[in-house]
Structures are given as structure tokens and as C-alpha cells.
PDB file of C-alpha atoms in Angstrom:
ATOM      1  CA  MET U   1      26.754  61.808   4.626  1.00  0.00           C
ATOM      2  CA  PRO U   2      25.438  59.546   7.423  1.00  0.00           C
ATOM      3  CA  PRO U   3      23.849  56.196   6.530  1.00  0.00           C
ATOM      4  CA  THR U   4      20.100  56.322   6.047  1.00  0.00           C
ATOM      5  CA  SER U   5      17.486  54.252   7.849  1.00  0.00           C
ATOM      6  CA  SER U   6      16.872  51.472   5.315  1.00  0.00           C
ATOM      7  CA  ALA U   7      19.468  49.261   3.666  1.00  0.00           C
ATOM      8  CA  ALA U   8      17.595  47.446   0.900  1.00  0.00           C
ATOM      9  CA  PRO U   9      17.177  49.425  -2.323  1.00  0.00           C
ATOM     10  CA  THR U  10      13.590  49.531  -3.519  1.00  0.00           C
ATOM     11  CA  GLN U  11      14.540  47.862  -6.810  1.00  0.00           C
ATOM     12  CA  ALA U  12      16.407  44.961  -5.146  1.00  0.00           C
ATOM     13  CA  PRO U  13      15.064  41.543  -6.174  1.00  0.00           C
ATOM     14  CA  ALA U  14      13.197  39.555  -3.548  1.00  0.00           C
ATOM     15  CA  ARG U  15      15.801  36.798  -3.755  1.00  0.00           C
ATOM     16  CA  THR U  16      18.265  39.065  -1.948  1.00  0.00           C
ATOM     17  CA  ALA U  17      15.779  40.236   0.687  1.00  0.00           C
ATOM     18  CA  ALA U  18      17.216  38.004   3.411  1.00  0.00           C
ATOM     19  CA  VAL U  19      20.740  39.282   2.800  1.00  0.00           C
ATOM     20  CA  TRP U  20      19.670  42.934   2.947  1.00  0.00           C
ATOM     21  CA  ALA U  21      17.620  42.261   6.076  1.00  0.00           C
ATOM     22  CA  ALA U  22      20.667  40.766   7.788  1.00  0.00           C
ATOM     23  CA  LEU U  23      22.850  43.682   6.681  1.00  0.00           C
ATOM     24  CA  ASP U  24      20.362  46.347   7.738  1.00  0.00           C
ATOM     25  CA  PRO U  25      21.492  46.736  11.373  1.00  0.00           C
ATOM     26  CA  VAL U  26      25.135  46.729  10.262  1.00  0.00           C
ATOM     27  CA  VAL U  27      24.913  49.398   7.572  1.00  0.00           C
ATOM     28  CA  THR U  28      22.241  51.775   8.863  1.00  0.00           C
ATOM     29  CA  GLY U  29      21.960  54.128  11.782  1.00  0.00           C
ATOM     30  CA  GLY U  30      25.672  54.528  12.479  1.00  0.00           C
ATOM     31  CA  HIS U  31      28.855  56.062  11.090  1.00  0.00           C
ATOM     32  CA  PRO U  32      29.952  55.538   7.476  1.00  0.00           C
ATOM     33  CA  LEU U  33      31.747  52.234   7.008  1.00  0.00           C
ATOM     34  CA  GLN U  34      34.735  51.103   5.008  1.00  0.00           C
ATOM     35  CA  VAL U  35      33.357  48.204   2.917  1.00  0.00           C
ATOM     36  CA  LEU U  36      35.141  45.611   0.776  1.00  0.00           C
ATOM     37  CA  ASP U  37      33.022  43.727  -1.773  1.00  0.00           C
ATOM     38  CA  VAL U  38      34.910  40.627  -2.948  1.00  0.00           C
ATOM     39  CA  GLY U  39      33.604  39.523  -6.338  1.00  0.00           C
ATOM     40  CA  GLY U  40      31.171  42.440  -6.310  1.00  0.00           C
ATOM     41  CA  GLY U  41      31.116  42.734 -10.079  1.00  0.00           C
ATOM     42  CA  SER U  42      28.821  45.413 -11.443  1.00  0.00           C
ATOM     43  CA  GLY U  43      27.800  46.767  -8.045  1.00  0.00           C
ATOM     44  CA  MET U  44      24.525  45.094  -7.040  1.00  0.00           C
ATOM     45  CA  PHE U  45      25.490  45.700  -3.418  1.00  0.00           C
ATOM     46  CA  ALA U  46      28.304  48.230  -3.766  1.00  0.00           C
ATOM     47  CA  VAL U  47      26.264  51.036  -5.321  1.00  0.00           C
ATOM     48  CA  PRO U  48      23.347  50.877  -2.832  1.00  0.00           C
ATOM     49  CA  LEU U  49      25.839  50.767   0.040  1.00  0.00           C
ATOM     50  CA  ALA U  50      27.607  53.832  -1.355  1.00  0.00           C
ATOM     51  CA  GLN U  51      24.223  55.547  -1.577  1.00  0.00           C
ATOM     52  CA  LEU U  52      23.853  54.873   2.151  1.00  0.00           C
ATOM     53  CA  GLY U  53      27.018  56.896   2.717  1.00  0.00           C
ATOM     54  CA  HIS U  54      29.616  54.138   2.931  1.00  0.00           C
ATOM     55  CA  THR U  55      32.914  53.895   1.025  1.00  0.00           C
ATOM     56  CA  VAL U  56      33.111  50.680  -0.998  1.00  0.00           C
ATOM     57  CA  THR U  57      36.082  48.923  -2.609  1.00  0.00           C
ATOM     58  CA  VAL U  58      35.159  46.217  -5.139  1.00  0.00           C
ATOM     59  CA  VAL U  59      37.593  43.441  -6.098  1.00  0.00           C
ATOM     60  CA  ASP U  60      36.541  41.488  -9.196  1.00  0.00           C
ATOM     61  CA  PRO U  61      38.381  39.679 -12.035  1.00  0.00           C
ATOM     62  CA  SER U  62      36.141  41.096 -14.789  1.00  0.00           C
ATOM     63  CA  ALA U  63      37.181  44.398 -16.354  1.00  0.00           C
ATOM     64  CA  ASP U  64      33.771  44.635 -18.060  1.00  0.00           C
ATOM     65  CA  ALA U  65      31.923  44.201 -14.757  1.00  0.00           C
ATOM     66  CA  LEU U  66      34.062  46.868 -13.108  1.00  0.00           C
ATOM     67  CA  ALA U  67      33.401  49.266 -15.984  1.00  0.00           C
ATOM     68  CA  THR U  68      29.663  48.704 -15.459  1.00  0.00           C
ATOM     69  CA  LEU U  69      30.177  49.285 -11.735  1.00  0.00           C
ATOM     70  CA  HIS U  70      31.707  52.702 -12.348  1.00  0.00           C
ATOM     71  CA  ARG U  71      28.970  53.702 -14.789  1.00  0.00           C
ATOM     72  CA  ARG U  72      26.287  52.717 -12.292  1.00  0.00           C
ATOM     73  CA  ALA U  73      28.069  54.530  -9.475  1.00  0.00           C
ATOM     74  CA  GLU U  74      28.428  57.729 -11.511  1.00  0.00           C
ATOM     75  CA  THR U  75      24.782  57.567 -12.603  1.00  0.00           C
ATOM     76  CA  ALA U  76      23.756  57.150  -8.955  1.00  0.00           C
ATOM     77  CA  GLY U  77      25.928  60.113  -7.952  1.00  0.00           C
ATOM     78  CA  VAL U  78      28.263  58.075  -5.745  1.00  0.00           C
ATOM     79  CA  GLY U  79      31.284  57.671  -8.014  1.00  0.00           C
ATOM     80  CA  GLY U  80      33.513  59.258  -5.390  1.00  0.00           C
ATOM     81  CA  ARG U  81      32.644  56.598  -2.821  1.00  0.00           C
ATOM     82  CA  VAL U  82      33.245  53.553  -5.029  1.00  0.00           C
ATOM     83  CA  ARG U  83      36.640  52.296  -6.137  1.00  0.00           C
ATOM     84  CA  SER U  84      37.676  49.075  -7.828  1.00  0.00           C
ATOM     85  CA  LEU U  85      40.597  46.681  -8.073  1.00  0.00           C
ATOM     86  CA  GLN U  86      40.810  43.988 -10.733  1.00  0.00           C
ATOM     87  CA  GLY U  87      41.844  40.679  -9.241  1.00  0.00           C
ATOM     88  CA  ASP U  88      40.788  37.192  -8.181  1.00  0.00           C
ATOM     89  CA  ALA U  89      39.245  36.445  -4.816  1.00  0.00           C
ATOM     90  CA  ASP U  90      41.716  33.665  -4.061  1.00  0.00           C
ATOM     91  CA  ARG U  91      44.710  35.865  -4.961  1.00  0.00           C
ATOM     92  CA  MET U  92      43.417  39.261  -3.985  1.00  0.00           C
ATOM     93  CA  PRO U  93      45.503  42.312  -4.798  1.00  0.00           C
ATOM     94  CA  PRO U  94      46.640  44.368  -1.813  1.00  0.00           C
ATOM     95  CA  VAL U  95      43.636  46.242  -0.449  1.00  0.00           C
ATOM     96  CA  ALA U  96      43.431  48.810   2.301  1.00  0.00           C
ATOM     97  CA  ALA U  97      40.662  50.795   3.914  1.00  0.00           C
ATOM     98  CA  ASP U  98      40.768  54.569   3.819  1.00  0.00           C
ATOM     99  CA  GLY U  99      39.906  57.033   6.541  1.00  0.00           C
ATOM    100  CA  PRO U 100      39.714  56.975  10.334  1.00  0.00           C
ATOM    101  CA  GLN U 101      38.492  53.367  10.515  1.00  0.00           C
ATOM    102  CA  ALA U 102      41.742  52.054   8.982  1.00  0.00           C
ATOM    103  CA  PRO U 103      43.486  49.708   9.366  1.00  0.00           C
ATOM    104  CA  GLY U 104      40.999  47.117   8.234  1.00  0.00           C
ATOM    105  CA  PHE U 105      37.522  47.083   6.736  1.00  0.00           C
ATOM    106  CA  ASP U 106      34.401  47.410   8.843  1.00  0.00           C
ATOM    107  CA  LEU U 107      32.403  45.137   6.524  1.00  0.00           C
ATOM    108  CA  VAL U 108      33.428  42.605   3.878  1.00  0.00           C
ATOM    109  CA  LEU U 109      30.952  41.086   1.421  1.00  0.00           C
ATOM    110  CA  CYS U 110      31.784  37.712  -0.125  1.00  0.00           C
ATOM    111  CA  HIS U 111      28.680  36.635  -1.995  1.00  0.00           C
ATOM    112  CA  PHE U 112      28.686  33.505  -4.176  1.00  0.00           C
ATOM    113  CA  VAL U 113      32.458  33.516  -4.594  1.00  0.00           C
ATOM    114  CA  LEU U 114      33.576  30.434  -2.647  1.00  0.00           C
ATOM    115  CA  GLU U 115      32.029  28.204  -5.309  1.00  0.00           C
ATOM    116  CA  VAL U 116      34.727  29.059  -7.851  1.00  0.00           C
ATOM    117  CA  VAL U 117      37.922  29.940  -5.946  1.00  0.00           C
ATOM    118  CA  ASP U 118      40.836  27.510  -5.790  1.00  0.00           C
ATOM    119  CA  ASP U 119      40.791  27.279  -2.004  1.00  0.00           C
ATOM    120  CA  PRO U 120      37.830  28.577   0.049  1.00  0.00           C
ATOM    121  CA  SER U 121      39.833  28.369   3.274  1.00  0.00           C
ATOM    122  CA  SER U 122      42.582  30.549   1.815  1.00  0.00           C
ATOM    123  CA  THR U 123      40.060  33.095   0.528  1.00  0.00           C
ATOM    124  CA  LEU U 124      38.368  33.384   3.918  1.00  0.00           C
ATOM    125  CA  GLY U 125      41.771  33.649   5.577  1.00  0.00           C
ATOM    126  CA  GLN U 126      42.648  36.599   3.340  1.00  0.00           C
ATOM    127  CA  ILE U 127      39.318  38.206   4.150  1.00  0.00           C
ATOM    128  CA  ALA U 128      39.831  37.750   7.885  1.00  0.00           C
ATOM    129  CA  ALA U 129      43.232  39.424   7.555  1.00  0.00           C
ATOM    130  CA  VAL U 130      41.754  42.651   6.123  1.00  0.00           C
ATOM    131  CA  LEU U 131      38.733  42.758   8.453  1.00  0.00           C
ATOM    132  CA  ARG U 132      39.235  45.003  11.449  1.00  0.00           C
ATOM    133  CA  PRO U 133      38.682  43.558  14.942  1.00  0.00           C
ATOM    134  CA  GLY U 134      34.958  43.717  15.563  1.00  0.00           C
ATOM    135  CA  GLY U 135      34.263  43.924  11.816  1.00  0.00           C
ATOM    136  CA  THR U 136      31.622  41.897   9.979  1.00  0.00           C
ATOM    137  CA  LEU U 137      31.761  39.401   7.104  1.00  0.00           C
ATOM    138  CA  SER U 138      28.628  38.860   4.989  1.00  0.00           C
ATOM    139  CA  LEU U 139      29.067  35.447   3.360  1.00  0.00           C
ATOM    140  CA  ALA U 140      26.695  33.836   0.847  1.00  0.00           C
ATOM    141  CA  ALA U 141      27.225  30.577  -1.012  1.00  0.00           C
ATOM    142  CA  ALA U 142      25.309  28.007  -3.047  1.00  0.00           C
ATOM    143  CA  ASN U 143      23.345  25.478  -1.010  1.00  0.00           C
ATOM    144  CA  ARG U 144      23.844  21.843  -1.971  1.00  0.00           C
ATOM    145  CA  ALA U 145      20.366  20.784  -0.851  1.00  0.00           C
ATOM    146  CA  GLY U 146      18.767  23.487  -2.963  1.00  0.00           C
ATOM    147  CA  ALA U 147      20.845  22.483  -5.988  1.00  0.00           C
ATOM    148  CA  VAL U 148      19.892  18.820  -5.577  1.00  0.00           C
ATOM    149  CA  LEU U 149      16.186  19.637  -5.535  1.00  0.00           C
ATOM    150  CA  ALA U 150      16.505  22.055  -8.458  1.00  0.00           C
ATOM    151  CA  ARG U 151      18.148  19.373 -10.618  1.00  0.00           C
ATOM    152  CA  ALA U 152      15.573  16.792  -9.585  1.00  0.00           C
ATOM    153  CA  VAL U 153      12.582  19.051 -10.255  1.00  0.00           C
ATOM    154  CA  GLY U 154      14.195  20.069 -13.546  1.00  0.00           C
ATOM    155  CA  GLY U 155      14.111  16.455 -14.720  1.00  0.00           C
ATOM    156  CA  HIS U 156      17.753  15.521 -14.078  1.00  0.00           C
ATOM    157  CA  PRO U 157      17.687  12.829 -11.360  1.00  0.00           C
ATOM    158  CA  VAL U 158      21.139  11.450 -12.230  1.00  0.00           C
ATOM    159  CA  GLU U 159      22.707  14.894 -11.854  1.00  0.00           C
ATOM    160  CA  ALA U 160      20.799  15.391  -8.610  1.00  0.00           C
ATOM    161  CA  ARG U 161      22.325  12.202  -7.172  1.00  0.00           C
ATOM    162  CA  GLU U 162      25.812  13.329  -8.181  1.00  0.00           C
ATOM    163  CA  LEU U 163      25.291  16.644  -6.424  1.00  0.00           C
ATOM    164  CA  LEU U 164      24.007  14.832  -3.361  1.00  0.00           C
ATOM    165  CA  ALA U 165      27.348  13.018  -3.216  1.00  0.00           C
ATOM    166  CA  ASP U 166      29.243  16.310  -3.725  1.00  0.00           C
ATOM    167  CA  ARG U 167      30.419  15.357  -7.211  1.00  0.00           C
ATOM    168  CA  ASP U 168      30.383  17.346 -10.455  1.00  0.00           C
ATOM    169  CA  PRO U 169      26.880  16.671 -11.805  1.00  0.00           C
ATOM    170  CA  ALA U 170      27.753  17.152 -15.478  1.00  0.00           C
ATOM    171  CA  PRO U 171      31.495  16.722 -16.178  1.00  0.00           C
ATOM    172  CA  ALA U 172      30.843  16.106 -19.865  1.00  0.00           C
ATOM    173  CA  ARG U 173      29.737  19.717 -20.277  1.00  0.00           C
ATOM    174  CA  GLY U 174      33.349  20.804 -19.938  1.00  0.00           C
ATOM    175  CA  GLY U 175      32.809  23.790 -17.648  1.00  0.00           C
ATOM    176  CA  PRO U 176      34.561  24.195 -14.321  1.00  0.00           C
ATOM    177  CA  ALA U 177      32.947  22.357 -11.440  1.00  0.00           C
ATOM    178  CA  ARG U 178      31.230  24.626  -8.926  1.00  0.00           C
ATOM    179  CA  ARG U 179      31.189  23.829  -5.246  1.00  0.00           C
ATOM    180  CA  ARG U 180      28.027  23.665  -3.212  1.00  0.00           C
ATOM    181  CA  PHE U 181      27.958  23.798   0.555  1.00  0.00           C
ATOM    182  CA  ASP U 182      25.805  22.608   3.383  1.00  0.00           C
ATOM    183  CA  PRO U 183      25.350  24.834   6.448  1.00  0.00           C
ATOM    184  CA  ASP U 184      27.772  22.909   8.663  1.00  0.00           C
ATOM    185  CA  GLN U 185      30.510  23.093   6.024  1.00  0.00           C
ATOM    186  CA  LEU U 186      30.059  26.820   5.560  1.00  0.00           C
ATOM    187  CA  LEU U 187      30.056  27.550   9.286  1.00  0.00           C
ATOM    188  CA  ALA U 188      33.163  25.384   9.749  1.00  0.00           C
ATOM    189  CA  LEU U 189      34.995  27.348   7.042  1.00  0.00           C
ATOM    190  CA  VAL U 190      34.095  30.606   8.755  1.00  0.00           C
ATOM    191  CA  ALA U 191      35.244  29.360  12.151  1.00  0.00           C
ATOM    192  CA  GLY U 192      38.448  28.012  10.604  1.00  0.00           C
ATOM    193  CA  ALA U 193      39.278  31.535   9.425  1.00  0.00           C
ATOM    194  CA  GLY U 194      39.123  32.747  13.031  1.00  0.00           C
ATOM    195  CA  LEU U 195      35.714  34.406  12.646  1.00  0.00           C
ATOM    196  CA  GLN U 196      32.639  33.986  14.833  1.00  0.00           C
ATOM    197  CA  PRO U 197      29.616  32.955  12.740  1.00  0.00           C
ATOM    198  CA  GLY U 198      26.070  33.937  13.602  1.00  0.00           C
ATOM    199  CA  GLU U 199      22.902  32.096  12.641  1.00  0.00           C
ATOM    200  CA  TRP U 200      22.643  31.129   8.990  1.00  0.00           C
ATOM    201  CA  ARG U 201      19.621  31.811   6.768  1.00  0.00           C
ATOM    202  CA  GLY U 202      18.339  30.713   3.388  1.00  0.00           C
ATOM    203  CA  VAL U 203      18.681  32.899   0.288  1.00  0.00           C
ATOM    204  CA  SER U 204      15.952  32.598  -2.336  1.00  0.00           C
ATOM    205  CA  VAL U 205      13.830  29.936  -0.700  1.00  0.00           C
ATOM    206  CA  VAL U 206      10.931  30.515  -3.103  1.00  0.00           C
ATOM    207  CA  ALA U 207      11.638  33.924  -4.645  1.00  0.00           C
ATOM    208  CA  ASP U 208      12.954  32.698  -7.982  1.00  0.00           C
ATOM    209  CA  LEU U 209       9.894  30.496  -8.457  1.00  0.00           C
ATOM    210  CA  LEU U 210       7.386  33.151  -7.422  1.00  0.00           C
ATOM    211  CA  GLU U 211       9.039  36.002  -9.331  1.00  0.00           C
ATOM    212  CA  ALA U 212       8.573  33.947 -12.486  1.00  0.00           C
ATOM    213  CA  SER U 213       4.828  33.899 -11.866  1.00  0.00           C
ATOM    214  CA  SER U 214       2.991  36.679 -13.661  1.00  0.00           C
ATOM    215  CA  GLY U 215       0.457  36.896 -10.832  1.00  0.00           C
ATOM    216  CA  ALA U 216       2.938  37.269  -7.971  1.00  0.00           C
ATOM    217  CA  VAL U 217       2.909  40.604  -6.136  1.00  0.00           C
ATOM    218  CA  PRO U 218       6.545  41.691  -5.533  1.00  0.00           C
ATOM    219  CA  GLU U 219       6.000  42.894  -1.985  1.00  0.00           C
ATOM    220  CA  ALA U 220       4.148  39.708  -1.084  1.00  0.00           C
ATOM    221  CA  VAL U 221       7.015  37.632  -2.525  1.00  0.00           C
ATOM    222  CA  ARG U 222       9.526  39.655  -0.523  1.00  0.00           C
ATOM    223  CA  ALA U 223       7.522  39.253   2.704  1.00  0.00           C
ATOM    224  CA  LEU U 224       7.228  35.491   2.211  1.00  0.00           C
ATOM    225  CA  GLU U 225      10.923  35.188   1.405  1.00  0.00           C
ATOM    226  CA  LEU U 226      11.848  36.983   4.616  1.00  0.00           C
ATOM    227  CA  ALA U 227       9.477  34.806   6.645  1.00  0.00           C
ATOM    228  CA  LEU U 228      10.951  31.580   5.243  1.00  0.00           C
ATOM    229  CA  SER U 229      14.635  32.551   5.215  1.00  0.00           C
ATOM    230  CA  GLY U 230      15.199  31.844   8.898  1.00  0.00           C
ATOM    231  CA  ALA U 231      12.820  28.932   9.366  1.00  0.00           C
ATOM    232  CA  SER U 232      13.548  25.243   8.872  1.00  0.00           C
ATOM    233  CA  PRO U 233      12.713  23.164   6.926  1.00  0.00           C
ATOM    234  CA  TYR U 234      12.212  25.910   4.335  1.00  0.00           C
ATOM    235  CA  ARG U 235      15.634  27.549   4.612  1.00  0.00           C
ATOM    236  CA  ASP U 236      17.282  24.119   4.310  1.00  0.00           C
ATOM    237  CA  VAL U 237      16.321  23.859   0.630  1.00  0.00           C
ATOM    238  CA  ALA U 238      17.002  27.456  -0.399  1.00  0.00           C
ATOM    239  CA  THR U 239      19.121  28.233  -3.431  1.00  0.00           C
ATOM    240  CA  GLY U 240      21.785  29.799  -1.241  1.00  0.00           C
ATOM    241  CA  LEU U 241      23.040  30.093   2.322  1.00  0.00           C
ATOM    242  CA  HIS U 242      23.922  33.326   4.094  1.00  0.00           C
ATOM    243  CA  VAL U 243      25.679  34.039   7.365  1.00  0.00           C
ATOM    244  CA  LEU U 244      27.079  37.093   9.112  1.00  0.00           C
ATOM    245  CA  ALA U 245      30.337  36.530  10.990  1.00  0.00           C
ATOM    246  CA  THR U 246      32.492  38.810  13.099  1.00  0.00           C
ATOM    247  CA  ARG U 247      36.201  39.070  13.716  1.00  0.00           C
ATOM    248  CA  PRO U 248      36.653  38.921  17.489  1.00  0.00           C
ATOM    249  CA  ALA U 249      37.828  42.185  19.002  1.00  0.00           C
ATOM    250  CA  THR U 250      41.325  42.113  20.436  1.00  0.00           C
ATOM    251  CA  ALA U 251      41.645  42.077  24.170  1.00  0.00           C
TER     252      ALA U 251
END
């Protein structure tokens, strides 16, 4: 089945609108792609991409999330185009694309995974190794500036200052520290993996705030989110950062 003309599922939250908008020209209007979703969990992106006609492999450490993925895929009628492998992003199990596009994946998603892996550089290196020449990486990660403002507005100025200095804001809570990135750091990681980054955008600039408002119209929230995602200074304080990068084609 060929990909259809619109990438974003109608039920997708506005906070992901910028990511879907960036993916749209990659996943629509062409041949079916071999897609790898690293840390894709229960299939927020994998199932809609399978519905577009693509074949998606999801790598995730959670057996429960992968079970939910398969239930969602079967319910959506795309169980045959979704497969899963249980494993960690920083020690991925061997993965391979199927079909005429092999070797390598046409598109790899790595959304909000670099925050928790042991070594972001190693993870991106593994991703670059399974991406075919000319293939695309969709990378999203937590934005430090957005986290600083969220802690400050939430009444935690001390934690906000710790985040500003790239330190664990609440070590006494006992949970694992999560990384946050600024745009230059994220783009440098991508380039260090041998990939060519495009322009970065903000993810959830205002969507989380507006979706919590009972009077907000979903389509208006989505339109505003898209308008702000590529414009500074608004994108600079978004919850997340997103960039598309390509593996240079071999000569």
C-alpha cells in the first residue's frame, strides 16, 4: 500500500505537531519505507506510520509497552507491518531492515531517548550505522531552557538554577538523573555521529499549557504550536528540541 498524503494522525496531540510536520515530506508521497523506532514503546509513532504503508521495527526495553504496541497495531489492522525487539537504546539488539531497501533503514526515530542512555554519542553512532546512505534520522530530546523555565514557574527556583548549570536538580529524590540539551549540544552530537543535521525546531512550545485549558480549541492550539515551533525566541523555551538529520550518500 503506498503512503497516503498526510502524516499526522487526526488524534495526535498538538505537542507533537511540529514533529509530524517535519516528518510529513519524508513519509508521504513516496515508496513505503523501512522505519526503525528506537524507544518507540507503545507505538505513538509506529502505528500511524504503519497505517501510512511503512514497515516499522520498534526497539524498546519494556515488554509491557511492546505488548501494548502489538495490540494497537492489530486493532489498527497493521499488525503485519509492525515488529518489535526488546532491548536498550544504548545496547541495541541486532536490527536489520527487510525488503528491497535493505541494507539499512530509510528512517530512524529516536524521540526522547538520549536523556536516559548511558552514552548519547554511542547511541547515535549505532543509529548512524543502521541508517542507509541518504536515510533520515528524526531526533527529539528534552530542552534545558524549557526545563529551567518549567521548574521556575512551578515554584522551584533552586532546582531551576541547578538545571541551568546542567546539574541534577533533585538528587535527594533518588531517581536517575535525566539529561537536558541545548540546541548546539544536540546538533554537535548529530554531527559527531557523521550525520548532517537540518534546522532544529521546538516541540511543545505552548501546547501542554493550552491543552490544559478547558477553553482551548484543539485545532487552534495545533496551528499556534506549528507557528511557534520554528521561530525564536519561542522555540528556544520549548519543552523539547527536534531535528531531522541525514546520513550522507556515498560517492
